Amino acid sequence: MINSYASSNDAEVAIAGARAGAEVVRNMYGQRLTRIDKGVGDFATAADVEAEKMILRVIRAARPGDAVLGEEGGQQGAADAVRQWLVDPLCGTLNYAAGNMLVAVNVALRNGAAAVADPFSREVFFTDGETAWVRHDGGDEQLAPTPATQLVDVNLDPPFPSASGFRAVDLLAHPEFGERFRPRVVSTTLALAWVAAGKRAAYVTDGGGLSGSVHFAAGIALCRAAGCVVTGIDGAPIGQAGRGLVAAADAETHGLLMSMIRIRS
């Protein structure tokens, strides 16, 4: 079956890879898994490793000449390749290891198609680079972001490279934030897919170089294709030198959040 993906377009390859990884994550859930220490409190599990192997099998069968940057396996192929896949086989490892199902599988072609799979709802959020959709129960539905929920996910996981000028906890303490929004902390980029799908009004995180990150590239691509407003925490475009991320369902929500984010120099 994996060889059948060779004739698929890039979006279908991303979907197939994300689904293959999600199946591993789902099947290994609840088991006592070996942990691989990455230092500073971070770790991977055997599920991360096995899911990435399955994703790479799909990509290699469909696009054997493409480079890949994997969260667990690192760089394979030229780092400056025109076509490079960014793979995060289990975003939310801390949740997963604690028996929490709020996790995602991220597969993205840099500057192209991308897919975010929720292993447990079996939804796959995907884009061909122009339009964003969700596939569930064999059907596709175009994503329609909306701020109606007033729920804003804020990433409170380290590192915090902008801590001297911006701290997410300060945003939550802003009086206007409590008047307009309600905070949620998922600690996985599944939240970005939810912004694109209208399940969240916005997502905010610190960080650097997120557009090229295996953790964030697929979610950012989804939000952009769905028509969300996506910038750094400084309001600048997302790029390799960017600061953090604010992805909002619409311009009004983005503007409100930016008015509450005051970055100290």
PDB file of C-alpha atoms in Angstrom:
ATOM      1  CA  MET A   1       0.000   0.000   0.000  1.00  0.00           C
ATOM      2  CA  ILE A   2       2.830   2.403   0.790  1.00  0.00           C
ATOM      3  CA  ASN A   3       4.100   2.175  -2.806  1.00  0.00           C
ATOM      4  CA  SER A   4       0.690   3.333  -4.053  1.00  0.00           C
ATOM      5  CA  TYR A   5       1.402   6.829  -2.701  1.00  0.00           C
ATOM      6  CA  ALA A   6       4.050   7.421  -5.394  1.00  0.00           C
ATOM      7  CA  SER A   7       1.432   8.757  -7.814  1.00  0.00           C
ATOM      8  CA  SER A   8      -0.293  10.935  -5.185  1.00  0.00           C
ATOM      9  CA  ASN A   9      -0.033  14.707  -4.979  1.00  0.00           C
ATOM     10  CA  ASP A  10       1.932  16.264  -2.120  1.00  0.00           C
ATOM     11  CA  ALA A  11      -1.150  16.844   0.043  1.00  0.00           C
ATOM     12  CA  GLU A  12      -2.102  13.175  -0.179  1.00  0.00           C
ATOM     13  CA  VAL A  13       1.467  12.172   0.677  1.00  0.00           C
ATOM     14  CA  ALA A  14       1.341  14.418   3.746  1.00  0.00           C
ATOM     15  CA  ILE A  15      -2.021  12.934   4.745  1.00  0.00           C
ATOM     16  CA  ALA A  16      -0.785   9.369   4.235  1.00  0.00           C
ATOM     17  CA  GLY A  17       2.339  10.046   6.286  1.00  0.00           C
ATOM     18  CA  ALA A  18       0.407  11.692   9.109  1.00  0.00           C
ATOM     19  CA  ARG A  19      -2.108   8.849   9.169  1.00  0.00           C
ATOM     20  CA  ALA A  20       0.644   6.228   9.250  1.00  0.00           C
ATOM     21  CA  GLY A  21       2.262   7.960  12.203  1.00  0.00           C
ATOM     22  CA  ALA A  22      -1.084   8.427  13.934  1.00  0.00           C
ATOM     23  CA  GLU A  23      -1.859   4.725  13.684  1.00  0.00           C
ATOM     24  CA  VAL A  24       1.371   3.905  15.518  1.00  0.00           C
ATOM     25  CA  VAL A  25       0.676   6.524  18.185  1.00  0.00           C
ATOM     26  CA  ARG A  26      -2.854   5.200  18.672  1.00  0.00           C
ATOM     27  CA  ASN A  27      -1.801   1.551  18.841  1.00  0.00           C
ATOM     28  CA  MET A  28       0.998   2.159  21.351  1.00  0.00           C
ATOM     29  CA  TYR A  29      -1.078   4.384  23.615  1.00  0.00           C
ATOM     30  CA  GLY A  30      -1.261   3.200  27.216  1.00  0.00           C
ATOM     31  CA  GLN A  31       1.760   0.903  26.987  1.00  0.00           C
ATOM     32  CA  ARG A  32       4.811   1.179  29.222  1.00  0.00           C
ATOM     33  CA  LEU A  33       7.171   2.803  26.743  1.00  0.00           C
ATOM     34  CA  THR A  34      10.915   3.215  26.745  1.00  0.00           C
ATOM     35  CA  ARG A  35      11.940   6.864  27.167  1.00  0.00           C
ATOM     36  CA  ILE A  36      14.877   8.452  25.350  1.00  0.00           C
ATOM     37  CA  ASP A  37      16.278  11.356  27.353  1.00  0.00           C
ATOM     38  CA  LYS A  38      16.944  14.541  25.357  1.00  0.00           C
ATOM     39  CA  GLY A  39      18.076  16.636  28.319  1.00  0.00           C
ATOM     40  CA  VAL A  40      16.529  19.641  30.116  1.00  0.00           C
ATOM     41  CA  GLY A  41      13.465  17.590  31.046  1.00  0.00           C
ATOM     42  CA  ASP A  42      12.669  16.687  27.434  1.00  0.00           C
ATOM     43  CA  PHE A  43      12.345  13.125  26.175  1.00  0.00           C
ATOM     44  CA  ALA A  44      11.011  10.969  23.390  1.00  0.00           C
ATOM     45  CA  THR A  45       9.276   7.616  23.671  1.00  0.00           C
ATOM     46  CA  ALA A  46       9.398   4.470  21.598  1.00  0.00           C
ATOM     47  CA  ALA A  47       6.124   5.667  20.053  1.00  0.00           C
ATOM     48  CA  ASP A  48       7.824   8.831  18.740  1.00  0.00           C
ATOM     49  CA  VAL A  49      10.559   6.749  17.127  1.00  0.00           C
ATOM     50  CA  GLU A  50       8.275   4.107  15.609  1.00  0.00           C
ATOM     51  CA  ALA A  51       5.789   6.698  14.316  1.00  0.00           C
ATOM     52  CA  GLU A  52       8.579   8.600  12.579  1.00  0.00           C
ATOM     53  CA  LYS A  53       9.804   5.384  10.940  1.00  0.00           C
ATOM     54  CA  MET A  54       6.356   4.783   9.450  1.00  0.00           C
ATOM     55  CA  ILE A  55       6.050   8.377   8.228  1.00  0.00           C
ATOM     56  CA  LEU A  56       9.462   8.171   6.566  1.00  0.00           C
ATOM     57  CA  ARG A  57       8.464   4.929   4.841  1.00  0.00           C
ATOM     58  CA  VAL A  58       5.550   6.756   3.216  1.00  0.00           C
ATOM     59  CA  ILE A  59       7.644   9.749   2.174  1.00  0.00           C
ATOM     60  CA  ARG A  60      10.506   7.610   0.871  1.00  0.00           C
ATOM     61  CA  ALA A  61       8.128   5.484  -1.211  1.00  0.00           C
ATOM     62  CA  ALA A  62       6.317   8.482  -2.655  1.00  0.00           C
ATOM     63  CA  ARG A  63       9.137  11.041  -2.912  1.00  0.00           C
ATOM     64  CA  PRO A  64      12.491   9.185  -2.788  1.00  0.00           C
ATOM     65  CA  GLY A  65      14.483  12.227  -3.899  1.00  0.00           C
ATOM     66  CA  ASP A  66      13.189  14.611  -1.226  1.00  0.00           C
ATOM     67  CA  ALA A  67      15.101  15.602   1.900  1.00  0.00           C
ATOM     68  CA  VAL A  68      13.570  15.072   5.345  1.00  0.00           C
ATOM     69  CA  LEU A  69      14.103  16.710   8.718  1.00  0.00           C
ATOM     70  CA  GLY A  70      12.666  14.507  11.462  1.00  0.00           C
ATOM     71  CA  GLU A  71      12.263  15.339  15.133  1.00  0.00           C
ATOM     72  CA  GLU A  72      13.847  12.030  16.106  1.00  0.00           C
ATOM     73  CA  GLY A  73      16.019  11.057  13.139  1.00  0.00           C
ATOM     74  CA  GLY A  74      17.395  14.481  12.278  1.00  0.00           C
ATOM     75  CA  GLN A  75      18.408  15.651   8.818  1.00  0.00           C
ATOM     76  CA  GLN A  76      18.344  13.196   5.922  1.00  0.00           C
ATOM     77  CA  GLY A  77      19.377  14.656   2.594  1.00  0.00           C
ATOM     78  CA  ALA A  78      20.631  18.178   1.936  1.00  0.00           C
ATOM     79  CA  ALA A  79      19.492  20.739   4.499  1.00  0.00           C
ATOM     80  CA  ASP A  80      19.143  23.327   1.727  1.00  0.00           C
ATOM     81  CA  ALA A  81      17.198  21.016  -0.602  1.00  0.00           C
ATOM     82  CA  VAL A  82      14.439  22.659  -2.628  1.00  0.00           C
ATOM     83  CA  ARG A  83      12.019  19.996  -1.372  1.00  0.00           C
ATOM     84  CA  GLN A  84      12.277  19.123   2.302  1.00  0.00           C
ATOM     85  CA  TRP A  85       9.721  17.420   4.536  1.00  0.00           C
ATOM     86  CA  LEU A  86       9.463  18.457   8.209  1.00  0.00           C
ATOM     87  CA  VAL A  87       8.243  15.629  10.450  1.00  0.00           C
ATOM     88  CA  ASP A  88       7.155  15.701  14.091  1.00  0.00           C
ATOM     89  CA  PRO A  89       5.859  12.170  14.703  1.00  0.00           C
ATOM     90  CA  LEU A  90       4.346  12.886  18.131  1.00  0.00           C
ATOM     91  CA  CYS A  91       3.748  16.480  19.134  1.00  0.00           C
ATOM     92  CA  GLY A  92       2.711  16.387  22.778  1.00  0.00           C
ATOM     93  CA  THR A  93       4.970  13.625  24.079  1.00  0.00           C
ATOM     94  CA  LEU A  94       4.570  14.849  27.663  1.00  0.00           C
ATOM     95  CA  ASN A  95       0.791  14.567  27.324  1.00  0.00           C
ATOM     96  CA  TYR A  96       1.050  11.150  25.700  1.00  0.00           C
ATOM     97  CA  ALA A  97       3.370   9.712  28.332  1.00  0.00           C
ATOM     98  CA  ALA A  98       1.011  10.944  31.053  1.00  0.00           C
ATOM     99  CA  GLY A  99      -1.971   9.197  29.453  1.00  0.00           C
ATOM    100  CA  ASN A 100      -3.408  12.355  27.898  1.00  0.00           C
ATOM    101  CA  MET A 101      -4.744  12.072  24.348  1.00  0.00           C
ATOM    102  CA  LEU A 102      -4.104  15.717  23.365  1.00  0.00           C
ATOM    103  CA  VAL A 103      -1.373  15.044  20.818  1.00  0.00           C
ATOM    104  CA  ALA A 104      -0.758  15.491  17.097  1.00  0.00           C
ATOM    105  CA  VAL A 105       1.291  14.082  14.239  1.00  0.00           C
ATOM    106  CA  ASN A 106       2.765  16.789  11.993  1.00  0.00           C
ATOM    107  CA  VAL A 107       4.002  16.332   8.417  1.00  0.00           C
ATOM    108  CA  ALA A 108       4.811  19.322   6.206  1.00  0.00           C
ATOM    109  CA  LEU A 109       6.572  19.958   2.916  1.00  0.00           C
ATOM    110  CA  ARG A 110       8.458  23.204   3.425  1.00  0.00           C
ATOM    111  CA  ASN A 111       6.462  25.997   1.726  1.00  0.00           C
ATOM    112  CA  GLY A 112       3.946  23.465   0.453  1.00  0.00           C
ATOM    113  CA  ALA A 113       1.439  20.811   1.500  1.00  0.00           C
ATOM    114  CA  ALA A 114       0.997  19.842   5.137  1.00  0.00           C
ATOM    115  CA  ALA A 115      -1.082  17.605   7.392  1.00  0.00           C
ATOM    116  CA  VAL A 116      -1.815  17.467  11.117  1.00  0.00           C
ATOM    117  CA  ALA A 117      -3.381  14.223  12.331  1.00  0.00           C
ATOM    118  CA  ASP A 118      -5.255  13.783  15.602  1.00  0.00           C
ATOM    119  CA  PRO A 119      -4.655  10.091  16.347  1.00  0.00           C
ATOM    120  CA  PHE A 120      -7.645   9.727  18.655  1.00  0.00           C
ATOM    121  CA  SER A 121     -10.384  11.709  16.908  1.00  0.00           C
ATOM    122  CA  ARG A 122      -8.981  10.299  13.634  1.00  0.00           C
ATOM    123  CA  GLU A 123      -9.310  13.727  12.041  1.00  0.00           C
ATOM    124  CA  VAL A 124      -6.624  14.853   9.595  1.00  0.00           C
ATOM    125  CA  PHE A 125      -6.316  18.579   8.992  1.00  0.00           C
ATOM    126  CA  PHE A 126      -4.490  19.269   5.731  1.00  0.00           C
ATOM    127  CA  THR A 127      -3.633  21.828   3.082  1.00  0.00           C
ATOM    128  CA  ASP A 128      -2.318  21.749  -0.467  1.00  0.00           C
ATOM    129  CA  GLY A 129      -0.667  25.091   0.261  1.00  0.00           C
ATOM    130  CA  GLU A 130      -3.669  27.128  -0.886  1.00  0.00           C
ATOM    131  CA  THR A 131      -6.811  25.785   0.823  1.00  0.00           C
ATOM    132  CA  ALA A 132      -7.251  23.986   4.170  1.00  0.00           C
ATOM    133  CA  TRP A 133      -9.526  21.025   4.883  1.00  0.00           C
ATOM    134  CA  VAL A 134     -10.310  18.397   7.503  1.00  0.00           C
ATOM    135  CA  ARG A 135     -10.786  14.743   6.521  1.00  0.00           C
ATOM    136  CA  HIS A 136     -12.918  12.573   8.765  1.00  0.00           C
ATOM    137  CA  ASP A 137     -15.014   9.478   8.135  1.00  0.00           C
ATOM    138  CA  GLY A 138     -14.031   9.505   4.478  1.00  0.00           C
ATOM    139  CA  GLY A 139     -15.214  13.049   3.775  1.00  0.00           C
ATOM    140  CA  ASP A 140     -13.446  16.395   3.390  1.00  0.00           C
ATOM    141  CA  GLU A 141     -14.735  19.690   4.761  1.00  0.00           C
ATOM    142  CA  GLN A 142     -13.123  23.063   4.135  1.00  0.00           C
ATOM    143  CA  LEU A 143     -11.846  24.722   7.299  1.00  0.00           C
ATOM    144  CA  ALA A 144     -13.538  27.937   8.398  1.00  0.00           C
ATOM    145  CA  PRO A 145     -11.781  29.795  11.210  1.00  0.00           C
ATOM    146  CA  THR A 146     -13.939  31.830  13.605  1.00  0.00           C
ATOM    147  CA  PRO A 147     -13.287  33.535  16.956  1.00  0.00           C
ATOM    148  CA  ALA A 148     -16.720  32.498  18.237  1.00  0.00           C
ATOM    149  CA  THR A 149     -15.394  30.177  20.963  1.00  0.00           C
ATOM    150  CA  GLN A 150     -13.282  32.997  22.494  1.00  0.00           C
ATOM    151  CA  LEU A 151     -10.821  30.267  23.547  1.00  0.00           C
ATOM    152  CA  VAL A 152      -7.151  31.146  23.178  1.00  0.00           C
ATOM    153  CA  ASP A 153      -4.476  28.480  23.516  1.00  0.00           C
ATOM    154  CA  VAL A 154      -1.233  29.731  25.034  1.00  0.00           C
ATOM    155  CA  ASN A 155       1.919  27.628  24.983  1.00  0.00           C
ATOM    156  CA  LEU A 156       3.618  27.777  28.390  1.00  0.00           C
ATOM    157  CA  ASP A 157       6.342  25.210  27.616  1.00  0.00           C
ATOM    158  CA  PRO A 158       9.973  26.379  27.579  1.00  0.00           C
ATOM    159  CA  PRO A 159      12.178  27.598  26.008  1.00  0.00           C
ATOM    160  CA  PHE A 160      11.294  31.281  26.305  1.00  0.00           C
ATOM    161  CA  PRO A 161      13.783  33.163  24.087  1.00  0.00           C
ATOM    162  CA  SER A 162      11.810  36.406  24.371  1.00  0.00           C
ATOM    163  CA  ALA A 163      11.435  36.246  28.168  1.00  0.00           C
ATOM    164  CA  SER A 164      13.211  39.543  28.694  1.00  0.00           C
ATOM    165  CA  GLY A 165      10.571  41.319  26.633  1.00  0.00           C
ATOM    166  CA  PHE A 166       7.576  38.963  26.461  1.00  0.00           C
ATOM    167  CA  ARG A 167       6.124  36.323  28.779  1.00  0.00           C
ATOM    168  CA  ALA A 168       2.970  34.420  27.909  1.00  0.00           C
ATOM    169  CA  VAL A 169       1.863  34.405  31.541  1.00  0.00           C
ATOM    170  CA  ASP A 170       1.796  38.207  31.446  1.00  0.00           C
ATOM    171  CA  LEU A 171      -0.676  38.054  28.564  1.00  0.00           C
ATOM    172  CA  LEU A 172      -2.970  35.846  30.634  1.00  0.00           C
ATOM    173  CA  ALA A 173      -2.789  38.353  33.487  1.00  0.00           C
ATOM    174  CA  HIS A 174      -3.753  41.279  31.250  1.00  0.00           C
ATOM    175  CA  PRO A 175      -7.152  42.603  32.427  1.00  0.00           C
ATOM    176  CA  GLU A 176      -8.549  42.865  28.907  1.00  0.00           C
ATOM    177  CA  PHE A 177      -7.629  39.247  28.162  1.00  0.00           C
ATOM    178  CA  GLY A 178     -10.025  37.996  30.837  1.00  0.00           C
ATOM    179  CA  GLU A 179     -12.749  40.294  29.545  1.00  0.00           C
ATOM    180  CA  ARG A 180     -12.568  39.030  25.963  1.00  0.00           C
ATOM    181  CA  PHE A 181     -11.086  35.526  26.007  1.00  0.00           C
ATOM    182  CA  ARG A 182     -10.659  32.334  28.019  1.00  0.00           C
ATOM    183  CA  PRO A 183      -7.247  30.641  28.183  1.00  0.00           C
ATOM    184  CA  ARG A 184      -6.474  27.033  27.333  1.00  0.00           C
ATOM    185  CA  VAL A 185      -3.107  25.270  27.544  1.00  0.00           C
ATOM    186  CA  VAL A 186      -2.778  22.229  25.283  1.00  0.00           C
ATOM    187  CA  SER A 187       1.034  22.086  24.888  1.00  0.00           C
ATOM    188  CA  THR A 188       0.775  20.582  21.396  1.00  0.00           C
ATOM    189  CA  THR A 189       0.375  22.172  17.988  1.00  0.00           C
ATOM    190  CA  LEU A 190      -2.949  20.407  17.629  1.00  0.00           C
ATOM    191  CA  ALA A 191      -4.176  23.778  18.886  1.00  0.00           C
ATOM    192  CA  LEU A 192      -3.073  25.442  15.637  1.00  0.00           C
ATOM    193  CA  ALA A 193      -5.247  23.037  13.658  1.00  0.00           C
ATOM    194  CA  TRP A 194      -8.108  23.957  15.986  1.00  0.00           C
ATOM    195  CA  VAL A 195      -7.635  27.656  15.193  1.00  0.00           C
ATOM    196  CA  ALA A 196      -7.879  26.858  11.486  1.00  0.00           C
ATOM    197  CA  ALA A 197     -10.979  24.720  12.142  1.00  0.00           C
ATOM    198  CA  GLY A 198     -12.800  27.310  14.266  1.00  0.00           C
ATOM    199  CA  LYS A 199     -12.398  25.361  17.513  1.00  0.00           C
ATOM    200  CA  ARG A 200     -10.092  28.036  18.939  1.00  0.00           C
ATOM    201  CA  ALA A 201     -10.026  31.803  18.459  1.00  0.00           C
ATOM    202  CA  ALA A 202      -6.229  32.016  18.571  1.00  0.00           C
ATOM    203  CA  TYR A 203      -2.946  30.455  19.584  1.00  0.00           C
ATOM    204  CA  VAL A 204       0.048  32.249  21.122  1.00  0.00           C
ATOM    205  CA  THR A 205       3.577  31.007  21.765  1.00  0.00           C
ATOM    206  CA  ASP A 206       7.103  32.303  22.221  1.00  0.00           C
ATOM    207  CA  GLY A 207       9.941  30.802  20.207  1.00  0.00           C
ATOM    208  CA  GLY A 208      12.261  31.396  17.292  1.00  0.00           C
ATOM    209  CA  GLY A 209      12.401  30.153  13.688  1.00  0.00           C
ATOM    210  CA  LEU A 210       9.003  28.487  13.996  1.00  0.00           C
ATOM    211  CA  SER A 211       8.180  28.450  10.276  1.00  0.00           C
ATOM    212  CA  GLY A 212      11.044  26.010   9.746  1.00  0.00           C
ATOM    213  CA  SER A 213      10.345  23.970  12.877  1.00  0.00           C
ATOM    214  CA  VAL A 214       9.173  20.370  12.684  1.00  0.00           C
ATOM    215  CA  HIS A 215       6.796  21.227  15.529  1.00  0.00           C
ATOM    216  CA  PHE A 216       5.090  24.242  13.965  1.00  0.00           C
ATOM    217  CA  ALA A 217       5.465  24.177  10.164  1.00  0.00           C
ATOM    218  CA  ALA A 218       2.359  22.055   9.481  1.00  0.00           C
ATOM    219  CA  GLY A 219       0.137  24.047  11.843  1.00  0.00           C
ATOM    220  CA  ILE A 220       1.307  27.378  10.449  1.00  0.00           C
ATOM    221  CA  ALA A 221       0.659  26.165   6.887  1.00  0.00           C
ATOM    222  CA  LEU A 222      -2.870  25.099   7.861  1.00  0.00           C
ATOM    223  CA  CYS A 223      -3.676  28.434   9.484  1.00  0.00           C
ATOM    224  CA  ARG A 224      -2.376  30.422   6.541  1.00  0.00           C
ATOM    225  CA  ALA A 225      -4.300  28.336   4.007  1.00  0.00           C
ATOM    226  CA  ALA A 226      -7.485  28.634   6.075  1.00  0.00           C
ATOM    227  CA  GLY A 227      -7.220  32.435   6.041  1.00  0.00           C
ATOM    228  CA  CYS A 228      -6.103  33.035   9.621  1.00  0.00           C
ATOM    229  CA  VAL A 229      -3.938  36.025  10.550  1.00  0.00           C
ATOM    230  CA  VAL A 230      -0.463  34.711  11.367  1.00  0.00           C
ATOM    231  CA  THR A 231       2.436  36.834  12.660  1.00  0.00           C
ATOM    232  CA  GLY A 232       5.141  36.807  15.285  1.00  0.00           C
ATOM    233  CA  ILE A 233       4.500  38.163  18.789  1.00  0.00           C
ATOM    234  CA  ASP A 234       6.047  41.406  17.523  1.00  0.00           C
ATOM    235  CA  GLY A 235       3.557  41.614  14.653  1.00  0.00           C
ATOM    236  CA  ALA A 236       6.229  40.847  12.053  1.00  0.00           C
ATOM    237  CA  PRO A 237       5.922  38.101   9.424  1.00  0.00           C
ATOM    238  CA  ILE A 238       6.894  34.600  10.511  1.00  0.00           C
ATOM    239  CA  GLY A 239      10.388  33.698   9.331  1.00  0.00           C
ATOM    240  CA  GLN A 240      13.659  32.165  10.387  1.00  0.00           C
ATOM    241  CA  ALA A 241      14.501  35.279  12.422  1.00  0.00           C
ATOM    242  CA  GLY A 242      10.948  35.768  13.734  1.00  0.00           C
ATOM    243  CA  ARG A 243       9.871  35.980  17.359  1.00  0.00           C
ATOM    244  CA  GLY A 244       7.131  33.645  18.523  1.00  0.00           C
ATOM    245  CA  LEU A 245       3.733  33.174  16.945  1.00  0.00           C
ATOM    246  CA  VAL A 246       0.252  34.648  17.103  1.00  0.00           C
ATOM    247  CA  ALA A 247      -2.258  32.769  14.927  1.00  0.00           C
ATOM    248  CA  ALA A 248      -5.763  34.239  15.097  1.00  0.00           C
ATOM    249  CA  ALA A 249      -9.033  33.346  13.426  1.00  0.00           C
ATOM    250  CA  ASP A 250      -9.549  36.887  12.163  1.00  0.00           C
ATOM    251  CA  ALA A 251      -7.998  40.360  12.074  1.00  0.00           C
ATOM    252  CA  GLU A 252     -10.052  41.664  15.004  1.00  0.00           C
ATOM    253  CA  THR A 253      -8.942  38.865  17.334  1.00  0.00           C
ATOM    254  CA  HIS A 254      -5.346  39.279  16.193  1.00  0.00           C
ATOM    255  CA  GLY A 255      -5.499  43.017  16.773  1.00  0.00           C
ATOM    256  CA  LEU A 256      -6.938  42.605  20.256  1.00  0.00           C
ATOM    257  CA  LEU A 257      -4.210  40.157  21.259  1.00  0.00           C
ATOM    258  CA  MET A 258      -1.472  42.332  19.802  1.00  0.00           C
ATOM    259  CA  SER A 259      -2.777  45.290  21.788  1.00  0.00           C
ATOM    260  CA  MET A 260      -2.275  43.249  24.954  1.00  0.00           C
ATOM    261  CA  ILE A 261       1.188  42.003  24.012  1.00  0.00           C
ATOM    262  CA  ARG A 262       3.663  44.689  24.934  1.00  0.00           C
ATOM    263  CA  ILE A 263       7.194  43.547  24.195  1.00  0.00           C
ATOM    264  CA  ARG A 264       9.727  45.325  26.347  1.00  0.00           C
ATOM    265  CA  SER A 265      12.975  46.226  24.611  1.00  0.00           C
TER     266      SER A 265
END
